[in-house]
Coordinates of C-alpha atoms and ligand atoms in Angstrom, one line a residue:
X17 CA -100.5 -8.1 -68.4
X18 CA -97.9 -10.4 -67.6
X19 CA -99.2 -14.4 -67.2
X20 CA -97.3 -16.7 -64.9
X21 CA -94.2 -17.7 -64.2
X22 CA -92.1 -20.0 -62.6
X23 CA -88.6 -19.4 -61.7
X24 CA -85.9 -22.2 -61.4
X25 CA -83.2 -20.9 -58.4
X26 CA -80.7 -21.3 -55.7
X27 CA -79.0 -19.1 -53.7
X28 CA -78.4 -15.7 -53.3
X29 CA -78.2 -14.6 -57.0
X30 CA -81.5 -15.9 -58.2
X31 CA -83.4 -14.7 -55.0
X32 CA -82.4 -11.4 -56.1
X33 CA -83.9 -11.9 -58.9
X34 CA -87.1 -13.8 -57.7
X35 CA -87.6 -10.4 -55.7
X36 CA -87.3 -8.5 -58.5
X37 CA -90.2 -10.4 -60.2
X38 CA -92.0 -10.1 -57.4
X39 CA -92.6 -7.1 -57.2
X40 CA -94.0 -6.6 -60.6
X41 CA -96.1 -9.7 -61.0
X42 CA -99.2 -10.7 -58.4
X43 CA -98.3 -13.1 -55.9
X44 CA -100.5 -16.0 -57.2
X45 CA -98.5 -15.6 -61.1
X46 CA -95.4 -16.2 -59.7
X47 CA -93.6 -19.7 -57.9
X48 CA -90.1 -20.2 -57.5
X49 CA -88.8 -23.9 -58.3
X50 CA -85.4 -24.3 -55.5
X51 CA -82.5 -26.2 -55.4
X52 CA -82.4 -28.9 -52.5
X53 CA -79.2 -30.3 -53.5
X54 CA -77.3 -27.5 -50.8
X55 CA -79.8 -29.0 -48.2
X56 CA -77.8 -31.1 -45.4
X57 CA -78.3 -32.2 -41.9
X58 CA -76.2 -29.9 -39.6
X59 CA -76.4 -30.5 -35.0
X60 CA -79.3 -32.9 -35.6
X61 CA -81.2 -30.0 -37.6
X62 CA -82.4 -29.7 -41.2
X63 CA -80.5 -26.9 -43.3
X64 CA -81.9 -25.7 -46.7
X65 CA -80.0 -22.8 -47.1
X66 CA -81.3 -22.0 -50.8
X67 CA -85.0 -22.1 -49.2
X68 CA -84.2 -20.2 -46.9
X69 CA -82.4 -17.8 -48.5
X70 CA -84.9 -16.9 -50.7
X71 CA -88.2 -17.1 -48.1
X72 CA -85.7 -14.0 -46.1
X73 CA -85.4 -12.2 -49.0
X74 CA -89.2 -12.1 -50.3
X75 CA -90.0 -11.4 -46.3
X76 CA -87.1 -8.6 -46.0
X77 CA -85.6 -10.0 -43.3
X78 CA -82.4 -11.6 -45.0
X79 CA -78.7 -10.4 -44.5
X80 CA -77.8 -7.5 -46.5
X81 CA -73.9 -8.0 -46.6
X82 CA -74.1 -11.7 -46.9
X83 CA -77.5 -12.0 -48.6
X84 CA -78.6 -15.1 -46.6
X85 CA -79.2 -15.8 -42.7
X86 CA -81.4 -13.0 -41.1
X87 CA -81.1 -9.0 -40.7
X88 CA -80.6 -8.1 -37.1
X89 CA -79.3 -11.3 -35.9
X90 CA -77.8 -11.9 -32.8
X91 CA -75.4 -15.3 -32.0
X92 CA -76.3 -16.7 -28.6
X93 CA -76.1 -19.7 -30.0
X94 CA -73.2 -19.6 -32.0
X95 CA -71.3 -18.2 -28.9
X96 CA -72.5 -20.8 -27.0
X97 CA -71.5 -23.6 -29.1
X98 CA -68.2 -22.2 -28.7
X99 CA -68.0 -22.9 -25.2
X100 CA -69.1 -26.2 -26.0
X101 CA -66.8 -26.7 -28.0
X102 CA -69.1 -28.2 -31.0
X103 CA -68.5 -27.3 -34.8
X104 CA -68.9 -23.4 -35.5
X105 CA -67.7 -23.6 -38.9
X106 CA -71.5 -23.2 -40.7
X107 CA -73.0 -19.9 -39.4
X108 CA -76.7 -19.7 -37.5
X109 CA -77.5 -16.9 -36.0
X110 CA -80.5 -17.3 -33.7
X111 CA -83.1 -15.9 -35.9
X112 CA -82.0 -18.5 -38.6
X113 CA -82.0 -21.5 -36.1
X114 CA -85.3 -20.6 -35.0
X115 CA -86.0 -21.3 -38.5
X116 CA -84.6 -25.1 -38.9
X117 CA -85.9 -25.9 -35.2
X118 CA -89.7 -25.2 -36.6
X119 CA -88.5 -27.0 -40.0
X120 CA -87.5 -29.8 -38.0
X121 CA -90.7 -29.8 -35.7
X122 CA -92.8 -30.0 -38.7
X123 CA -91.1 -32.5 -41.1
X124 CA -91.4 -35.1 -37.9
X125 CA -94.7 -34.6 -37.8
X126 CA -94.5 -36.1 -40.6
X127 CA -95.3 -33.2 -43.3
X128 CA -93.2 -33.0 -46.7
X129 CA -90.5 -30.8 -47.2
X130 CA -93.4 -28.6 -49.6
X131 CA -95.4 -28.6 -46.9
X132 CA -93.3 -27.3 -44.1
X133 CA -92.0 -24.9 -46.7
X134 CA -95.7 -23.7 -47.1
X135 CA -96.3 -23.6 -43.4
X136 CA -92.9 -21.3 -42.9
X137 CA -93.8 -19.1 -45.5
X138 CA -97.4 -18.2 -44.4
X139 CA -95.4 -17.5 -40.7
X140 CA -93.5 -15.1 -42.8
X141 CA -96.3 -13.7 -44.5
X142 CA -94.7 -14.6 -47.9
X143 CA -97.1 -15.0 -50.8
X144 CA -95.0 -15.9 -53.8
X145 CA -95.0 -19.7 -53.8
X146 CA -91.6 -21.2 -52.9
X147 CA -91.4 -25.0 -53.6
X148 CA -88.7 -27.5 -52.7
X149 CA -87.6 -28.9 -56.3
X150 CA -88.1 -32.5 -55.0
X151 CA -89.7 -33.6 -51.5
X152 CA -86.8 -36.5 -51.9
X153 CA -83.5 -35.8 -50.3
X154 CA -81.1 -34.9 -52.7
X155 CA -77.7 -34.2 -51.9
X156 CA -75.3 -32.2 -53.5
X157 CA -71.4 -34.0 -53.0
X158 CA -68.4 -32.6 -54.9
X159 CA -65.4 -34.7 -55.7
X160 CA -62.3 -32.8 -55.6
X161 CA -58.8 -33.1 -55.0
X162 CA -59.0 -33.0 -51.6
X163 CA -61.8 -35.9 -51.7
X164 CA -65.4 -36.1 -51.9
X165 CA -67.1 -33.8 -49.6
X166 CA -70.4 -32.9 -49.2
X167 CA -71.5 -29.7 -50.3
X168 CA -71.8 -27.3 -47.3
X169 CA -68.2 -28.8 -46.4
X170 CA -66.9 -27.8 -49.4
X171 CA -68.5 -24.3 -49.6
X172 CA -68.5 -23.1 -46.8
X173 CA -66.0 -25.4 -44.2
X174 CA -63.1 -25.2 -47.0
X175 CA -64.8 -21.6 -48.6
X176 CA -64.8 -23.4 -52.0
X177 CA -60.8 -23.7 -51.9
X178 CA -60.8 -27.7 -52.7
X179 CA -60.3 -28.1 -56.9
X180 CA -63.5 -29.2 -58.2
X181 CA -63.4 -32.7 -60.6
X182 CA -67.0 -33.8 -60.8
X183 CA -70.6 -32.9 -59.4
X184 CA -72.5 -35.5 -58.1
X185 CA -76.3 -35.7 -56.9
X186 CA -77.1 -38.7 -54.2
X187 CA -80.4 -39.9 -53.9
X188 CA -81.3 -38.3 -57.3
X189 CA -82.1 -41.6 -58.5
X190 CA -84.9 -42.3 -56.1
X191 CA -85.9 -38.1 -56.8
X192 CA -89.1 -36.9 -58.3
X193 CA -90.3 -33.1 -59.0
X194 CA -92.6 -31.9 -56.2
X195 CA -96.1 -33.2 -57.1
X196 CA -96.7 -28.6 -56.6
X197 CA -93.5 -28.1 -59.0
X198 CA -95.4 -30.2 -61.9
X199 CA -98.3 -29.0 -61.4
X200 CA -96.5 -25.2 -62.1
X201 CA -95.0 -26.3 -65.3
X202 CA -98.1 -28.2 -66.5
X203 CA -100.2 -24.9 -65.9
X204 CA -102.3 -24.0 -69.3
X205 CA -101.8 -20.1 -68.1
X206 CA -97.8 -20.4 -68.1
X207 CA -96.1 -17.4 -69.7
X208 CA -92.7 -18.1 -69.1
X209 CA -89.7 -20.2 -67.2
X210 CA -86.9 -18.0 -65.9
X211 CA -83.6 -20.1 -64.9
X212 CA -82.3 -17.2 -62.6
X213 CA -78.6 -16.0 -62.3
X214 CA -77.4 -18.4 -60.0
X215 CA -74.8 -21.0 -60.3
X216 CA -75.5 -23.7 -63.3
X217 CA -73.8 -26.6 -61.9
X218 CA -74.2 -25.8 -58.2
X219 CA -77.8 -24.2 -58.2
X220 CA -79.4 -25.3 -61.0
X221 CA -78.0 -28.3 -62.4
X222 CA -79.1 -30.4 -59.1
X223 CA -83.2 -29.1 -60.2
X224 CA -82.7 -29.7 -63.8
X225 CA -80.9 -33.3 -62.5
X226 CA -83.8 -34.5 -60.9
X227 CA -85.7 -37.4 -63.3
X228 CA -89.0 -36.1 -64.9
X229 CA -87.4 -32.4 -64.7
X230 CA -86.3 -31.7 -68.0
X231 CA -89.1 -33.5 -69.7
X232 CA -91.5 -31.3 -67.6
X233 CA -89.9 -27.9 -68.7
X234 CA -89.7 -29.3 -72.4
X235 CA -93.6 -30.0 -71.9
X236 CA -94.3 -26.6 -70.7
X237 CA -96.1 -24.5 -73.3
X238 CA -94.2 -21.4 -72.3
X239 CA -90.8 -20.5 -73.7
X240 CA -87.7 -20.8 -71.3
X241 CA -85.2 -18.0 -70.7
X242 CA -82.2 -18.1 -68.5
X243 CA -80.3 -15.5 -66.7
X244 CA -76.3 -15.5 -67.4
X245 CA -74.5 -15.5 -63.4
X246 CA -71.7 -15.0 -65.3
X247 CA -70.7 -11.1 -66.3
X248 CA -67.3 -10.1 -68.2
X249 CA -66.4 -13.8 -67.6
X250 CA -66.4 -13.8 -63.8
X251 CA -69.2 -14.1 -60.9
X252 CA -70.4 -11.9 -59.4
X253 CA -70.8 -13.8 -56.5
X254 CA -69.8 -17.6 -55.5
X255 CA -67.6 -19.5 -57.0
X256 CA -69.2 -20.3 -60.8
X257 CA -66.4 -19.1 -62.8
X258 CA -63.6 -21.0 -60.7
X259 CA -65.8 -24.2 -60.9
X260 CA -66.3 -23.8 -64.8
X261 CA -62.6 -23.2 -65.1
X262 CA -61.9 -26.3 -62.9
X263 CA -64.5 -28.1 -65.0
X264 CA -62.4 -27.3 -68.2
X265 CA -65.0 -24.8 -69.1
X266 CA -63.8 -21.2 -70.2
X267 CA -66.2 -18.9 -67.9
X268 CA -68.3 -17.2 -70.2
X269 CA -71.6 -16.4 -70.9
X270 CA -71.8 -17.7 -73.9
X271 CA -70.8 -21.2 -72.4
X272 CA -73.8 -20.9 -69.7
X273 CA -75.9 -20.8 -72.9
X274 CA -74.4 -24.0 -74.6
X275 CA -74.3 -25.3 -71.0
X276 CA -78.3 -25.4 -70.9
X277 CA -77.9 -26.0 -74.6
X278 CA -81.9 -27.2 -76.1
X279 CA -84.0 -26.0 -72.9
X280 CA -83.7 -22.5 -73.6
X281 CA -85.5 -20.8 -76.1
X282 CA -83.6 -17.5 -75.1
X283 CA -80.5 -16.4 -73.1
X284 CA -80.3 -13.0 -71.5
X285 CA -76.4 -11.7 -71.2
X286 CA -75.1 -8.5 -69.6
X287 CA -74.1 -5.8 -71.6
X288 CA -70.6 -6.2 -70.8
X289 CA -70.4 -9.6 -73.0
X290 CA -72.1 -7.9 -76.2
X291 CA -68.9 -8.1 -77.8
X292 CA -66.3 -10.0 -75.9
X293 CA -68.4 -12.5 -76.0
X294 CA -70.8 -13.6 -78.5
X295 CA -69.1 -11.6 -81.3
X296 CA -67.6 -15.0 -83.6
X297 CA -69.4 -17.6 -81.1
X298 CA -73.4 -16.5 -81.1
X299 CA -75.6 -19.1 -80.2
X300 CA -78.6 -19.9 -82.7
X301 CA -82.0 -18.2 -80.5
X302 CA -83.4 -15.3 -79.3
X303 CA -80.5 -13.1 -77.3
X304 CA -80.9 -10.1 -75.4
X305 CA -78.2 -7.9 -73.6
X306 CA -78.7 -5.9 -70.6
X307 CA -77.4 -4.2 -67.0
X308 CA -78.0 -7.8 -65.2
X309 CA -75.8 -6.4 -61.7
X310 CA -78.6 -6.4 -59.1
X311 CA -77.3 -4.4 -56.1
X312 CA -80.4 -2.1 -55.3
X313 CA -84.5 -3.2 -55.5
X314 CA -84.7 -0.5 -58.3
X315 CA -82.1 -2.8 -60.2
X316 CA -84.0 -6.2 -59.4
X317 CA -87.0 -4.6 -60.8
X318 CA -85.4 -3.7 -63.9
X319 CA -83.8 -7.0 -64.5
X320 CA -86.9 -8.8 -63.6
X321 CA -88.9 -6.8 -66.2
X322 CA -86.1 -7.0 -69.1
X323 CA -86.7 -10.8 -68.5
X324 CA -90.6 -10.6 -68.3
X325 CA -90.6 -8.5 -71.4
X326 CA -88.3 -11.1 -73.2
X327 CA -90.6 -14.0 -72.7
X328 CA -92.8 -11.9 -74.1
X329 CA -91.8 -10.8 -77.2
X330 CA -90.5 -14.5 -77.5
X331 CA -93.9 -16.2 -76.4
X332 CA -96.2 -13.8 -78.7
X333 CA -99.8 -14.4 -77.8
X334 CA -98.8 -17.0 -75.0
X335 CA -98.2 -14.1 -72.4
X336 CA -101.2 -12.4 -73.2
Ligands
FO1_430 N1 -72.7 -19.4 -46.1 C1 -71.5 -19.1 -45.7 O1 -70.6 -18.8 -46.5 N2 -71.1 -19.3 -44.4 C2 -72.0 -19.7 -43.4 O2 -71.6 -19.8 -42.3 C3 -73.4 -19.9 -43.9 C4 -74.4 -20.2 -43.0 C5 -75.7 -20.4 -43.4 C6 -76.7 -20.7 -42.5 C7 -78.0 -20.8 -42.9 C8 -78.3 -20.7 -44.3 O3 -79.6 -20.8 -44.7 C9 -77.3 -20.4 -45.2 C10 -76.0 -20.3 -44.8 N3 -75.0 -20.0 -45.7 C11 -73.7 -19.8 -45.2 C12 -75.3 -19.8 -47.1 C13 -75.0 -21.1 -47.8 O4 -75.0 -22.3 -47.2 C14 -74.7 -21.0 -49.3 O5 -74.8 -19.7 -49.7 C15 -75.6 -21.8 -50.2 O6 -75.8 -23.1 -49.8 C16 -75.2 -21.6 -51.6 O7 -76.3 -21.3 -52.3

């Protein structure tokens, strides 16, 4: 019924999200399009938490309470660091660093980042296609007022404390999409782009950032929704409200909207903003309010087919 659809994401919010879709759509209708920008070099090993957040979560292995890393873990490693007295500040447990040993095996080989994502995933018998947004390093750095860090430092060494000034992207410059993310958006069969509930300048600005990007999604002939992260003008999870707020943005939902301003051709908000929100302040195209907290599957699933059910009745006979 539905046709396909790509989802732009990051973290733990979207992934959420992603699951939810994936569980109503068939494997081959669905690809995920993730933020790379998080990725960073960590003991010699390469990290890409938002990849791998969101392969554990389609395979049912991730973290419950922290929604990335692995279920079940345990942290030989970690303990064992200790004792070495080497940095213990950026969690792997020893599931997870089985994970960036293989990544790291495989991208020496040399194999692209798409590639090694593909290989992990098939291990994990995930069929939903993840892809890297770009196979070019880009690197997230936030300049605050404690400095410029890089992102995992600021996240998760200084737990987001540091007063965010500006976002920048290294290496975006020299960035392309994934030859596999292009060839997503330019598919005739598209019904729809979701831009999932993560974080819109941590998550999803670094995608949108990357040159050929936007044009791409503009190209698509499918309409583009996005997912507010922001609920009764707070996160539910991470730091995207503090960050707006930091930013000189008042954290709303209606501000995520004007945030991804002429991509969308329709915003979904929660319920709890009907009013508070939009009331004087509505943006011009196609809104739709709904229960967008994702705790259980049951509640993925229902989000996921609110959105699916949007793009239709936005994309008419384009969904068919
Ligand atoms: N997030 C944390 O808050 N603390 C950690 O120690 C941590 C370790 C970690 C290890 C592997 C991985 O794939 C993700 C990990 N994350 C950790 C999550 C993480 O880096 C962030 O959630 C994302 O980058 C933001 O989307």
């Amino acid at each position: 019924m539905h046709g396909n659809i790509v989802a732009l994401t990051g973290g733990v919010g979207g992934a959420k999200l992603v699951l939810g879709l994936s569980h109503i759509l068939k494997a081959e209708q669905l690809t995920a399009i993730v933020n790379t920008g998080d990725d960073f070099t960590h003991l010699g090993l390469p990290i890409s938490p938002d990849l791998d957040t969101l392969m554990y979560t389609l395979a049912g292995v991730v973290n419950p309470e922290t929604g990335w890393g692995c279920s079940d873990e345990t942290w030989n490693f970690m303990q064992a660091l200790e004792q070495l007295q080497a940095e213990t500040w950026f969690q792997m447990g020893d599931r997870d660093l089985a994970t960036h040993v293989v990544r790291a095996q495989l991208l020496a080989k040399p194999a692209t980042l798409t590639q090694v994502t593909q290989t992990l995933c098939e291990h994990l018998s995930i069929r939903t296609r993840i892809l890297p947004m770009s196979d070019t390093p880009v690197r997230t750095q936030v300049l605050t007022d404690r400095g410029r860090l890089d992102f995992q430092h600021y996240f998760v060494r200084d737990r987001a404390k540091p007063i965010v000034q500006q976002l920048e992207y290294t290496g975006i410059d020299k960035a392309a999409p994934s030859a596999a993310a292009l060839s997503a958006l330019q598919d005739p069969h598209l019904a729809g782009i979701v831009i999932a509930p993560s974080n819109p300048y941590l998550s999803i600005d670094p995608i949108l950032a990357v040159p050929g990007m936007r044009t791409a999604l503009q190209a698509a002939a499918a309409p583009l929704v996005a997912v507010s992260p922001i609920v009764g003008g707070t996160a539910l999870k991470g730091p995207a409200a503090k960050i707006m707020s930091e930013l000189g943005i008042e954290p709303s939902a209606a501000a995520v909207a004007r945030h991804y301003g002429e991509l969308l051709n329709g915003f979904i908000a929660d319920e709890r903003d009907r009013d508070s929100v939009f009331g004087a302040n509505k943006p011009d195209l196609p809104l739709q309010f709904h229960d967008t907290i994702m705790h259980t599957l049951d509640d993925k699933i229902r989000v996921a087919r609110t959105t699916l059910n949007f793009i239709q009745s936005i994309g008419g006979n384009r969904t068919e």
